[in-house]
PDB file of C-alpha atoms in Angstrom:
ATOM      1  CA  MET A   1       0.006   0.027   0.037  1.00 54.00           C
ATOM      2  CA  ALA A   2       1.430   3.436  -1.071  1.00 60.00           C
ATOM      3  CA  SER A   3       1.576   6.191   1.595  1.00 66.00           C
ATOM      4  CA  ASP A   4       2.556   9.728   1.278  1.00 66.00           C
ATOM      5  CA  PRO A   5       3.622  11.433   4.725  1.00 70.00           C
ATOM      6  CA  ASN A   6       3.627  14.915   3.289  1.00 72.00           C
ATOM      7  CA  ILE A   7      -0.225  14.881   2.842  1.00 67.00           C
ATOM      8  CA  LEU A   8      -1.600  16.685   5.827  1.00 69.00           C
ATOM      9  CA  HIS A   9      -5.105  17.484   6.899  1.00 68.00           C
ATOM     10  CA  SER A  10      -6.375  20.078   9.158  1.00 74.00           C
ATOM     11  CA  VAL A  11      -7.549  18.947  12.519  1.00 69.00           C
ATOM     12  CA  SER A  12     -11.433  18.069  12.494  1.00 73.00           C
ATOM     13  CA  GLU A  13     -11.481  18.277   8.581  1.00 77.00           C
ATOM     14  CA  ARG A  14     -13.875  15.548   7.452  1.00 82.00           C
ATOM     15  CA  ILE A  15     -12.333  13.066   5.079  1.00 80.00           C
ATOM     16  CA  SER A  16     -14.164  10.548   2.859  1.00 81.00           C
ATOM     17  CA  ARG A  17     -13.813   8.649  -0.346  1.00 81.00           C
ATOM     18  CA  PRO A  18     -16.672   8.760  -2.733  1.00 84.00           C
ATOM     19  CA  VAL A  19     -19.432   6.252  -2.137  1.00 85.00           C
ATOM     20  CA  ARG A  20     -19.281   4.080  -5.211  1.00 84.00           C
ATOM     21  CA  GLY A  21     -19.952   0.631  -6.637  1.00 85.00           C
ATOM     22  CA  SER A  22     -21.305  -2.159  -4.501  1.00 87.00           C
ATOM     23  CA  ARG A  23     -21.511   0.173  -1.345  1.00 86.00           C
ATOM     24  CA  ARG A  24     -23.501   2.612  -3.275  1.00 89.00           C
ATOM     25  CA  ARG A  25     -25.962   0.052  -4.540  1.00 90.00           C
ATOM     26  CA  GLU A  26     -26.072  -1.503  -0.939  1.00 91.00           C
ATOM     27  CA  ILE A  27     -27.322   1.893   0.390  1.00 90.00           C
ATOM     28  CA  MET A  28     -29.913   2.264  -2.446  1.00 89.00           C
ATOM     29  CA  GLU A  29     -31.428  -1.202  -1.790  1.00 89.00           C
ATOM     30  CA  LYS A  30     -31.805  -0.066   1.819  1.00 89.00           C
ATOM     31  CA  PHE A  31     -33.784   2.858   0.724  1.00 88.00           C
ATOM     32  CA  ARG A  32     -35.828   0.877  -1.619  1.00 84.00           C
ATOM     33  CA  ALA A  33     -36.855  -1.329   1.342  1.00 85.00           C
ATOM     34  CA  GLY A  34     -38.242   1.482   3.029  1.00 82.00           C
ATOM     35  CA  GLY A  35     -35.516   2.967   4.876  1.00 85.00           C
ATOM     36  CA  SER A  36     -35.593   6.659   5.810  1.00 87.00           C
ATOM     37  CA  LEU A  37     -32.635   8.957   5.174  1.00 88.00           C
ATOM     38  CA  TYR A  38     -31.985   9.577   8.805  1.00 88.00           C
ATOM     39  CA  ARG A  39     -32.410   5.949   9.816  1.00 89.00           C
ATOM     40  CA  VAL A  40     -30.060   4.582   7.053  1.00 89.00           C
ATOM     41  CA  HIS A  41     -27.428   7.174   7.608  1.00 89.00           C
ATOM     42  CA  ALA A  42     -27.385   6.604  11.435  1.00 89.00           C
ATOM     43  CA  GLN A  43     -27.069   2.892  10.765  1.00 88.00           C
ATOM     44  CA  TYR A  44     -23.786   3.391   8.840  1.00 89.00           C
ATOM     45  CA  SER A  45     -22.675   6.013  11.205  1.00 88.00           C
ATOM     46  CA  ARG A  46     -22.804   3.403  14.079  1.00 89.00           C
ATOM     47  CA  GLN A  47     -20.372   1.173  12.053  1.00 88.00           C
ATOM     48  CA  ARG A  48     -17.618   3.576  12.206  1.00 89.00           C
ATOM     49  CA  THR A  49     -14.734   2.333  14.410  1.00 89.00           C
ATOM     50  CA  SER A  50     -12.987   4.475  17.282  1.00 88.00           C
ATOM     51  CA  LYS A  51     -10.087   4.935  14.934  1.00 85.00           C
ATOM     52  CA  GLU A  52     -12.158   6.279  12.092  1.00 84.00           C
ATOM     53  CA  LYS A  53     -13.836   8.655  14.500  1.00 83.00           C
ATOM     54  CA  LYS A  54     -10.364   9.690  15.821  1.00 81.00           C
ATOM     55  CA  GLY A  55      -9.049  10.159  12.476  1.00 79.00           C
ATOM     56  CA  PHE A  56     -12.125  12.010  11.119  1.00 81.00           C
ATOM     57  CA  ASN A  57     -12.524   9.300   8.430  1.00 84.00           C
ATOM     58  CA  TYR A  58     -16.070   9.372   7.319  1.00 84.00           C
ATOM     59  CA  ASP A  59     -15.805   6.665   4.349  1.00 81.00           C
ATOM     60  CA  LYS A  60     -18.815   4.949   5.721  1.00 83.00           C
ATOM     61  CA  THR A  61     -21.284   7.812   5.734  1.00 84.00           C
ATOM     62  CA  GLY A  62     -19.720  10.466   3.404  1.00 83.00           C
ATOM     63  CA  LYS A  63     -18.697  14.070   4.554  1.00 83.00           C
ATOM     64  CA  SER A  64     -22.407  14.892   5.356  1.00 84.00           C
ATOM     65  CA  ARG A  65     -26.034  13.513   5.099  1.00 85.00           C
ATOM     66  CA  LYS A  66     -26.238  15.122   1.707  1.00 88.00           C
ATOM     67  CA  VAL A  67     -24.320  12.131   0.231  1.00 89.00           C
ATOM     68  CA  PHE A  68     -27.007   9.751   1.341  1.00 90.00           C
ATOM     69  CA  LYS A  69     -29.781  12.171   0.197  1.00 89.00           C
ATOM     70  CA  LYS A  70     -28.237  12.169  -3.241  1.00 90.00           C
ATOM     71  CA  ILE A  71     -28.076   8.419  -3.306  1.00 90.00           C
ATOM     72  CA  LYS A  72     -31.722   7.988  -2.074  1.00 88.00           C
ATOM     73  CA  ALA A  73     -32.768  10.416  -5.229  1.00 86.00           C
ATOM     74  CA  GLU A  74     -30.950   8.105  -7.538  1.00 86.00           C
ATOM     75  CA  SER A  75     -32.707   5.058  -6.084  1.00 85.00           C
ATOM     76  CA  VAL A  76     -36.029   6.842  -6.523  1.00 80.00           C
ATOM     77  CA  ALA A  77     -35.230   7.950 -10.166  1.00 77.00           C
ATOM     78  CA  GLU A  78     -34.285   4.255 -11.030  1.00 77.00           C
ATOM     79  CA  THR A  79     -37.807   3.018  -9.892  1.00 73.00           C
ATOM     80  CA  LEU A  80     -39.619   5.391 -12.344  1.00 67.00           C
ATOM     81  CA  LEU A  81     -41.403   3.535 -15.104  1.00 61.00           C
ATOM     82  CA  ALA A  82     -40.777   6.426 -17.634  1.00 61.00           C
ATOM     83  CA  PRO A  83     -39.673   9.962 -17.659  1.00 64.00           C
ATOM     84  CA  ASP A  84     -42.949  11.334 -18.971  1.00 69.00           C
ATOM     85  CA  ALA A  85     -45.591  11.257 -16.056  1.00 69.00           C
ATOM     86  CA  ARG A  86     -48.589  10.192 -18.468  1.00 74.00           C
ATOM     87  CA  LYS A  87     -46.702   7.298 -19.650  1.00 78.00           C
ATOM     88  CA  VAL A  88     -45.927   6.243 -16.103  1.00 78.00           C
ATOM     89  CA  ILE A  89     -49.460   6.164 -15.180  1.00 82.00           C
ATOM     90  CA  GLU A  90     -50.595   4.299 -18.156  1.00 83.00           C
ATOM     91  CA  GLU A  91     -47.782   1.727 -17.540  1.00 84.00           C
ATOM     92  CA  LEU A  92     -48.624   1.528 -13.857  1.00 84.00           C
ATOM     93  CA  TYR A  93     -52.296   1.090 -14.633  1.00 86.00           C
ATOM     94  CA  ASP A  94     -51.531  -1.849 -16.988  1.00 87.00           C
ATOM     95  CA  GLN A  95     -49.006  -3.536 -14.569  1.00 87.00           C
ATOM     96  CA  SER A  96     -51.236  -3.349 -11.536  1.00 86.00           C
ATOM     97  CA  ALA A  97     -54.190  -4.689 -13.395  1.00 88.00           C
ATOM     98  CA  ILE A  98     -52.106  -7.836 -14.059  1.00 89.00           C
ATOM     99  CA  HIS A  99     -50.230  -8.304 -10.955  1.00 88.00           C
ATOM    100  CA  ILE A 100     -52.659  -7.030  -8.345  1.00 89.00           C
ATOM    101  CA  ASN A 101     -55.897  -8.946  -7.963  1.00 88.00           C
ATOM    102  CA  GLY A 102     -55.820  -9.663 -11.643  1.00 84.00           C
ATOM    103  CA  ASP A 103     -58.450 -12.420 -11.430  1.00 88.00           C
ATOM    104  CA  GLY A 104     -60.695 -10.346  -9.255  1.00 89.00           C
ATOM    105  CA  THR A 105     -63.710  -8.253  -9.712  1.00 91.00           C
ATOM    106  CA  ILE A 106     -61.923  -4.953  -9.326  1.00 92.00           C
ATOM    107  CA  LYS A 107     -58.390  -5.211 -10.993  1.00 92.00           C
ATOM    108  CA  GLY A 108     -55.413  -3.363 -10.223  1.00 90.00           C
ATOM    109  CA  VAL A 109     -55.041  -0.055  -8.145  1.00 91.00           C
ATOM    110  CA  LEU A 110     -55.687   2.748 -10.461  1.00 91.00           C
ATOM    111  CA  GLN A 111     -59.351   2.952 -11.653  1.00 92.00           C
ATOM    112  CA  LEU A 112     -59.426   6.150 -13.626  1.00 89.00           C
ATOM    113  CA  TYR A 113     -56.830   8.545 -15.033  1.00 86.00           C
ATOM    114  CA  PRO A 114     -58.148  11.362 -17.370  1.00 84.00           C
ATOM    115  CA  VAL A 115     -55.491  13.508 -18.646  1.00 78.00           C
ATOM    116  CA  ARG A 116     -57.298  17.055 -18.795  1.00 79.00           C
ATOM    117  CA  PRO A 117     -58.026  18.047 -16.177  1.00 82.00           C
ATOM    118  CA  PHE A 118     -55.340  15.760 -14.627  1.00 84.00           C
ATOM    119  CA  CYS A 119     -57.054  13.274 -12.192  1.00 89.00           C
ATOM    120  CA  VAL A 120     -56.129   9.789 -10.766  1.00 92.00           C
ATOM    121  CA  ILE A 121     -58.560   7.909  -8.762  1.00 94.00           C
ATOM    122  CA  SER A 122     -57.119   4.776  -6.902  1.00 94.00           C
ATOM    123  CA  PHE A 123     -58.707   1.912  -4.723  1.00 95.00           C
ATOM    124  CA  MET A 124     -58.583  -1.846  -4.677  1.00 94.00           C
ATOM    125  CA  GLU A 125     -61.227  -4.473  -4.146  1.00 94.00           C
ATOM    126  CA  SER A 126     -59.719  -5.144  -0.802  1.00 93.00           C
ATOM    127  CA  SER A 127     -60.384  -1.730   0.418  1.00 94.00           C
ATOM    128  CA  ILE A 128     -64.055  -1.886  -0.719  1.00 94.00           C
ATOM    129  CA  ARG A 129     -64.340  -5.180   1.210  1.00 94.00           C
ATOM    130  CA  SER A 130     -62.720  -3.526   4.322  1.00 92.00           C
ATOM    131  CA  TYR A 131     -65.314  -0.738   3.927  1.00 93.00           C
ATOM    132  CA  ASP A 132     -68.217  -3.081   3.731  1.00 92.00           C
ATOM    133  CA  ALA A 133     -67.054  -4.994   6.789  1.00 91.00           C
ATOM    134  CA  LEU A 134     -66.270  -2.012   9.066  1.00 89.00           C
ATOM    135  CA  VAL A 135     -68.042   1.211   8.255  1.00 88.00           C
ATOM    136  CA  ALA A 136     -71.467   0.071   9.655  1.00 83.00           C
ATOM    137  CA  GLN A 137     -69.930  -0.837  12.972  1.00 84.00           C
ATOM    138  CA  LYS A 138     -70.732   1.361  15.898  1.00 81.00           C
ATOM    139  CA  ASP A 139     -67.297   2.904  16.697  1.00 82.00           C
ATOM    140  CA  SER A 140     -66.073   3.355  13.122  1.00 84.00           C
ATOM    141  CA  VAL A 141     -65.291   6.743  11.834  1.00 85.00           C
ATOM    142  CA  LEU A 142     -64.952   7.816   8.185  1.00 88.00           C
ATOM    143  CA  SER A 143     -62.729  10.594   7.443  1.00 89.00           C
ATOM    144  CA  TRP A 144     -61.301  12.524   4.509  1.00 89.00           C
ATOM    145  CA  ASP A 145     -58.837  15.360   3.777  1.00 87.00           C
ATOM    146  CA  ALA A 146     -56.830  17.011   1.110  1.00 85.00           C
ATOM    147  CA  THR A 147     -53.360  18.347   1.044  1.00 82.00           C
ATOM    148  CA  GLY A 148     -51.564  20.351  -1.660  1.00 73.00           C
ATOM    149  CA  GLY A 149     -47.991  20.663  -2.673  1.00 59.00           C
ATOM    150  CA  LEU A 150     -47.213  17.096  -3.543  1.00 61.00           C
ATOM    151  CA  ILE A 151     -47.142  17.303  -7.301  1.00 62.00           C
ATOM    152  CA  LYS A 152     -47.165  19.850  -9.978  1.00 55.00           C
ATOM    153  CA  CYS A 153     -47.895  18.915 -13.511  1.00 52.00           C
ATOM    154  CA  GLN A 154     -45.356  20.922 -15.451  1.00 52.00           C
ATOM    155  CA  GLN A 155     -46.540  19.606 -18.874  1.00 52.00           C
ATOM    156  CA  SER A 156     -50.155  20.517 -18.864  1.00 49.00           C
ATOM    157  CA  SER A 157     -50.699  23.499 -16.468  1.00 51.00           C
ATOM    158  CA  SER A 158     -49.287  25.398 -13.674  1.00 54.00           C
ATOM    159  CA  LYS A 159     -52.228  24.322 -11.396  1.00 68.00           C
ATOM    160  CA  GLN A 160     -51.488  22.902  -8.084  1.00 78.00           C
ATOM    161  CA  ILE A 161     -52.447  19.096  -7.821  1.00 82.00           C
ATOM    162  CA  LEU A 162     -54.300  18.134  -4.593  1.00 87.00           C
ATOM    163  CA  TYR A 163     -54.021  14.806  -2.863  1.00 90.00           C
ATOM    164  CA  TYR A 164     -57.333  13.550  -1.393  1.00 92.00           C
ATOM    165  CA  GLU A 165     -57.734  10.565   0.792  1.00 93.00           C
ATOM    166  CA  LEU A 166     -60.765   8.700   2.333  1.00 93.00           C
ATOM    167  CA  THR A 167     -59.774   6.706   5.460  1.00 92.00           C
ATOM    168  CA  LEU A 168     -61.443   4.773   8.123  1.00 89.00           C
ATOM    169  CA  ALA A 169     -60.676   4.405  11.830  1.00 85.00           C
ATOM    170  CA  HIS A 170     -61.873   1.792  14.347  1.00 80.00           C
ATOM    171  CA  PRO A 171     -60.604   1.630  17.929  1.00 75.00           C
ATOM    172  CA  ASN A 172     -60.800  -2.202  18.022  1.00 72.00           C
ATOM    173  CA  ILE A 173     -58.977  -2.851  14.862  1.00 70.00           C
ATOM    174  CA  VAL A 174     -56.218  -0.133  14.811  1.00 64.00           C
ATOM    175  CA  ASP A 175     -54.562   2.166  17.101  1.00 65.00           C
ATOM    176  CA  GLU A 176     -56.118   5.381  17.981  1.00 59.00           C
ATOM    177  CA  ASP A 177     -53.907   7.430  15.645  1.00 63.00           C
ATOM    178  CA  THR A 178     -53.923   4.722  12.856  1.00 74.00           C
ATOM    179  CA  LEU A 179     -56.153   5.089   9.884  1.00 83.00           C
ATOM    180  CA  ILE A 180     -57.027   2.573   7.247  1.00 87.00           C
ATOM    181  CA  PRO A 181     -56.797   4.099   3.675  1.00 90.00           C
ATOM    182  CA  LEU A 182     -59.682   3.145   1.554  1.00 94.00           C
ATOM    183  CA  THR A 183     -59.115   5.409  -1.700  1.00 95.00           C
ATOM    184  CA  PHE A 184     -57.217   8.348  -2.845  1.00 94.00           C
ATOM    185  CA  MET A 185     -57.366  10.793  -5.602  1.00 93.00           C
ATOM    186  CA  LEU A 186     -54.832  13.301  -7.169  1.00 90.00           C
ATOM    187  CA  SER A 187     -56.567  16.127  -8.948  1.00 89.00           C
ATOM    188  CA  GLU A 188     -55.890  19.486 -10.362  1.00 85.00           C
ATOM    189  CA  SER A 189     -59.528  20.372 -10.227  1.00 84.00           C
ATOM    190  CA  GLN A 190     -60.743  21.232  -6.760  1.00 83.00           C
ATOM    191  CA  SER A 191     -64.401  21.244  -7.316  1.00 89.00           C
ATOM    192  CA  LEU A 192     -67.574  19.501  -5.824  1.00 91.00           C
ATOM    193  CA  MET A 193     -68.041  17.651  -9.184  1.00 92.00           C
ATOM    194  CA  THR A 194     -64.686  16.109  -8.875  1.00 92.00           C
ATOM    195  CA  VAL A 195     -65.081  14.847  -5.344  1.00 93.00           C
ATOM    196  CA  VAL A 196     -68.525  13.631  -6.065  1.00 93.00           C
ATOM    197  CA  GLN A 197     -67.166  11.661  -9.096  1.00 94.00           C
ATOM    198  CA  TRP A 198     -64.396  10.173  -6.905  1.00 94.00           C
ATOM    199  CA  LEU A 199     -66.752   8.776  -4.315  1.00 94.00           C
ATOM    200  CA  THR A 200     -69.344   7.778  -7.116  1.00 94.00           C
ATOM    201  CA  LEU A 201     -66.506   5.656  -8.673  1.00 95.00           C
ATOM    202  CA  PHE A 202     -65.830   4.027  -5.289  1.00 95.00           C
ATOM    203  CA  LYS A 203     -69.566   3.417  -4.831  1.00 93.00           C
ATOM    204  CA  GLU A 204     -69.785   1.879  -8.341  1.00 94.00           C
ATOM    205  CA  GLY A 205     -67.015  -0.403  -7.522  1.00 94.00           C
ATOM    206  CA  TYR A 206     -68.895  -1.530  -4.475  1.00 94.00           C
ATOM    207  CA  LYS A 207     -71.716  -2.452  -6.455  1.00 93.00           C
ATOM    208  CA  LYS A 208     -69.460  -4.614  -8.668  1.00 93.00           C
ATOM    209  CA  VAL A 209     -68.005  -6.372  -5.720  1.00 94.00           C
ATOM    210  CA  PHE A 210     -71.304  -6.797  -4.036  1.00 93.00           C
ATOM    211  CA  PRO A 211     -74.033  -7.134  -6.739  1.00 91.00           C
ATOM    212  CA  HIS A 212     -76.561  -8.478  -4.345  1.00 89.00           C
ATOM    213  CA  LYS A 213     -76.226  -5.225  -2.245  1.00 84.00           C
ATOM    214  CA  LYS A 214     -76.157  -2.838  -5.045  1.00 74.00           C
ATOM    215  CA  ASP A 215     -79.008  -0.806  -3.479  1.00 78.00           C
ATOM    216  CA  MET A 216     -77.772  -1.049   0.054  1.00 85.00           C
ATOM    217  CA  PHE A 217     -74.449   0.838  -0.210  1.00 89.00           C
ATOM    218  CA  PRO A 218     -73.481   1.155   3.718  1.00 90.00           C
ATOM    219  CA  ARG A 219     -73.618   4.694   5.138  1.00 88.00           C
ATOM    220  CA  PRO A 220     -71.322   5.669   7.777  1.00 88.00           C
ATOM    221  CA  MET A 221     -72.801   7.345  10.875  1.00 87.00           C
ATOM    222  CA  VAL A 222     -70.375  10.245  10.775  1.00 86.00           C
ATOM    223  CA  ILE A 223     -67.932  11.483   8.232  1.00 88.00           C
ATOM    224  CA  LEU A 224     -65.258  13.715   9.621  1.00 87.00           C
ATOM    225  CA  SER A 225     -63.440  16.360   7.419  1.00 85.00           C
ATOM    226  CA  ASP A 226     -62.102  19.910   7.558  1.00 81.00           C
ATOM    227  CA  ARG A 227     -64.484  22.750   6.931  1.00 78.00           C
ATOM    228  CA  ALA A 228     -64.091  22.618   3.092  1.00 84.00           C
ATOM    229  CA  GLN A 229     -67.522  23.164   1.530  1.00 86.00           C
ATOM    230  CA  ILE A 230     -66.710  20.506  -1.117  1.00 88.00           C
ATOM    231  CA  PHE A 231     -66.216  17.833   1.554  1.00 88.00           C
ATOM    232  CA  LEU A 232     -69.390  18.876   3.520  1.00 88.00           C
ATOM    233  CA  GLN A 233     -71.666  18.878   0.364  1.00 90.00           C
ATOM    234  CA  GLY A 234     -69.961  15.919  -1.429  1.00 90.00           C
ATOM    235  CA  GLY A 235     -70.485  13.549   1.707  1.00 90.00           C
ATOM    236  CA  LEU A 236     -74.104  14.550   1.808  1.00 91.00           C
ATOM    237  CA  LEU A 237     -74.639  14.004  -1.956  1.00 92.00           C
ATOM    238  CA  VAL A 238     -72.853  10.738  -2.211  1.00 91.00           C
ATOM    239  CA  PHE A 239     -73.844   8.957   1.035  1.00 91.00           C
ATOM    240  CA  ASN A 240     -77.539  10.511   1.552  1.00 90.00           C
ATOM    241  CA  GLU A 241     -78.448  11.917  -1.906  1.00 91.00           C
ATOM    242  CA  GLU A 242     -79.156  14.972   0.107  1.00 92.00           C
ATOM    243  CA  SER A 243     -78.484  18.628  -0.606  1.00 91.00           C
ATOM    244  CA  TYR A 244     -76.888  21.022   1.893  1.00 88.00           C
ATOM    245  CA  GLU A 245     -80.429  22.677   2.405  1.00 92.00           C
ATOM    246  CA  GLN A 246     -82.029  19.170   3.068  1.00 93.00           C
ATOM    247  CA  PHE A 247     -79.315  18.523   5.678  1.00 91.00           C
ATOM    248  CA  LEU A 248     -80.014  21.782   7.584  1.00 92.00           C
ATOM    249  CA  ALA A 249     -83.599  21.051   7.612  1.00 94.00           C
ATOM    250  CA  ARG A 250     -82.971  17.443   9.080  1.00 93.00           C
ATOM    251  CA  ALA A 251     -80.540  18.700  11.665  1.00 91.00           C
ATOM    252  CA  TYR A 252     -83.216  21.271  12.750  1.00 94.00           C
ATOM    253  CA  ARG A 253     -85.870  18.483  13.151  1.00 94.00           C
ATOM    254  CA  MET A 254     -83.317  16.384  15.084  1.00 92.00           C
ATOM    255  CA  VAL A 255     -82.488  18.931  17.606  1.00 92.00           C
ATOM    256  CA  THR A 256     -86.036  20.048  18.089  1.00 94.00           C
ATOM    257  CA  HIS A 257     -87.281  16.523  18.504  1.00 92.00           C
ATOM    258  CA  GLN A 258     -89.260  16.409  15.364  1.00 92.00           C
ATOM    259  CA  SER A 259     -87.344  13.749  13.704  1.00 90.00           C
ATOM    260  CA  LEU A 260     -88.584  11.619  10.724  1.00 91.00           C
ATOM    261  CA  THR A 261     -88.031   7.935  10.659  1.00 87.00           C
ATOM    262  CA  ASP A 262     -84.955   7.944   8.454  1.00 88.00           C
ATOM    263  CA  ASP A 263     -83.306  11.151   9.881  1.00 89.00           C
ATOM    264  CA  PHE A 264     -81.003   9.213  12.202  1.00 88.00           C
ATOM    265  CA  SER A 265     -80.017   6.512   9.651  1.00 87.00           C
ATOM    266  CA  LYS A 266     -78.375   9.035   7.351  1.00 89.00           C
ATOM    267  CA  THR A 267     -74.805  10.081   7.484  1.00 88.00           C
ATOM    268  CA  ASN A 268     -74.050  13.102   9.505  1.00 86.00           C
ATOM    269  CA  ILE A 269     -71.174  15.545   8.465  1.00 84.00           C
ATOM    270  CA  HIS A 270     -68.717  16.761  11.197  1.00 84.00           C
ATOM    271  CA  ALA A 271     -66.515  19.639  10.344  1.00 79.00           C
ATOM    272  CA  CYS A 272     -63.504  19.259  12.530  1.00 73.00           C
ATOM    273  CA  LEU A 273     -62.929  22.476  14.827  1.00 64.00           C
ATOM    274  CA  ALA A 274     -59.270  21.743  15.009  1.00 60.00           C
ATOM    275  CA  HIS A 275     -58.786  22.553  11.355  1.00 52.00           C
ATOM    276  CA  PHE A 276     -60.521  25.897  11.842  1.00 48.00           C
ATOM    277  CA  MET A 277     -58.611  26.944  15.041  1.00 43.00           C
ATOM    278  CA  VAL A 278     -55.201  25.804  13.491  1.00 42.00           C
TER     279      VAL A 278
END
């Protein structure tokens, strides 16, 4: 092994060889297996020997966490099916239909993906069966929310794409803070019609899985959301076939003890005050 005694390093200067070859591939595989940036970096940091620490040798981790961040980005890039987002969705639709519940009633994961306006609606047969088994139980709570900033479709428009998700919680099946995902939607259109289309497609999927129950789509007792008007109205339209005005009239009858026979059997919307206060 060649050595050069004339090479000097400043005290506390971090020294590291480039992370290449099999070591780089090994780290990428850990990220693909679900490892987080901080967890994987900490794992390799613990492998440094006392001599390496004393000599400020960072061969195992790189000079900073940015090295692992770049490796993780490379691993994500390699998993892309195609550089074009629309092509990716088409290939994902075809592949999931073959490999996920290919012999079932509802095949795959993606159920609808119109290009303009951009929209992706996703659910599986298993999520429909979970909904059927749990939603009518006493302590089940259905909730939905939307968040922005996840994706921006550069090719078609500059509009923000929102991620919508419908989830279910039940204290006897999952932990208090754990949600069971049922269906999600990516959409650049934030309208009542879009939300209704999303849930109607899920409802139609239910009729395919349970044809003998096609006229008995289970209603949740309560659906929890933020104070977004499209959520409040959408829940009433899909689950109750009820307008907002009809809901207010029903609520008035209930609080004034003048309820009709089916008033209590319908879904009630719950606007979470925490969203408003935060």
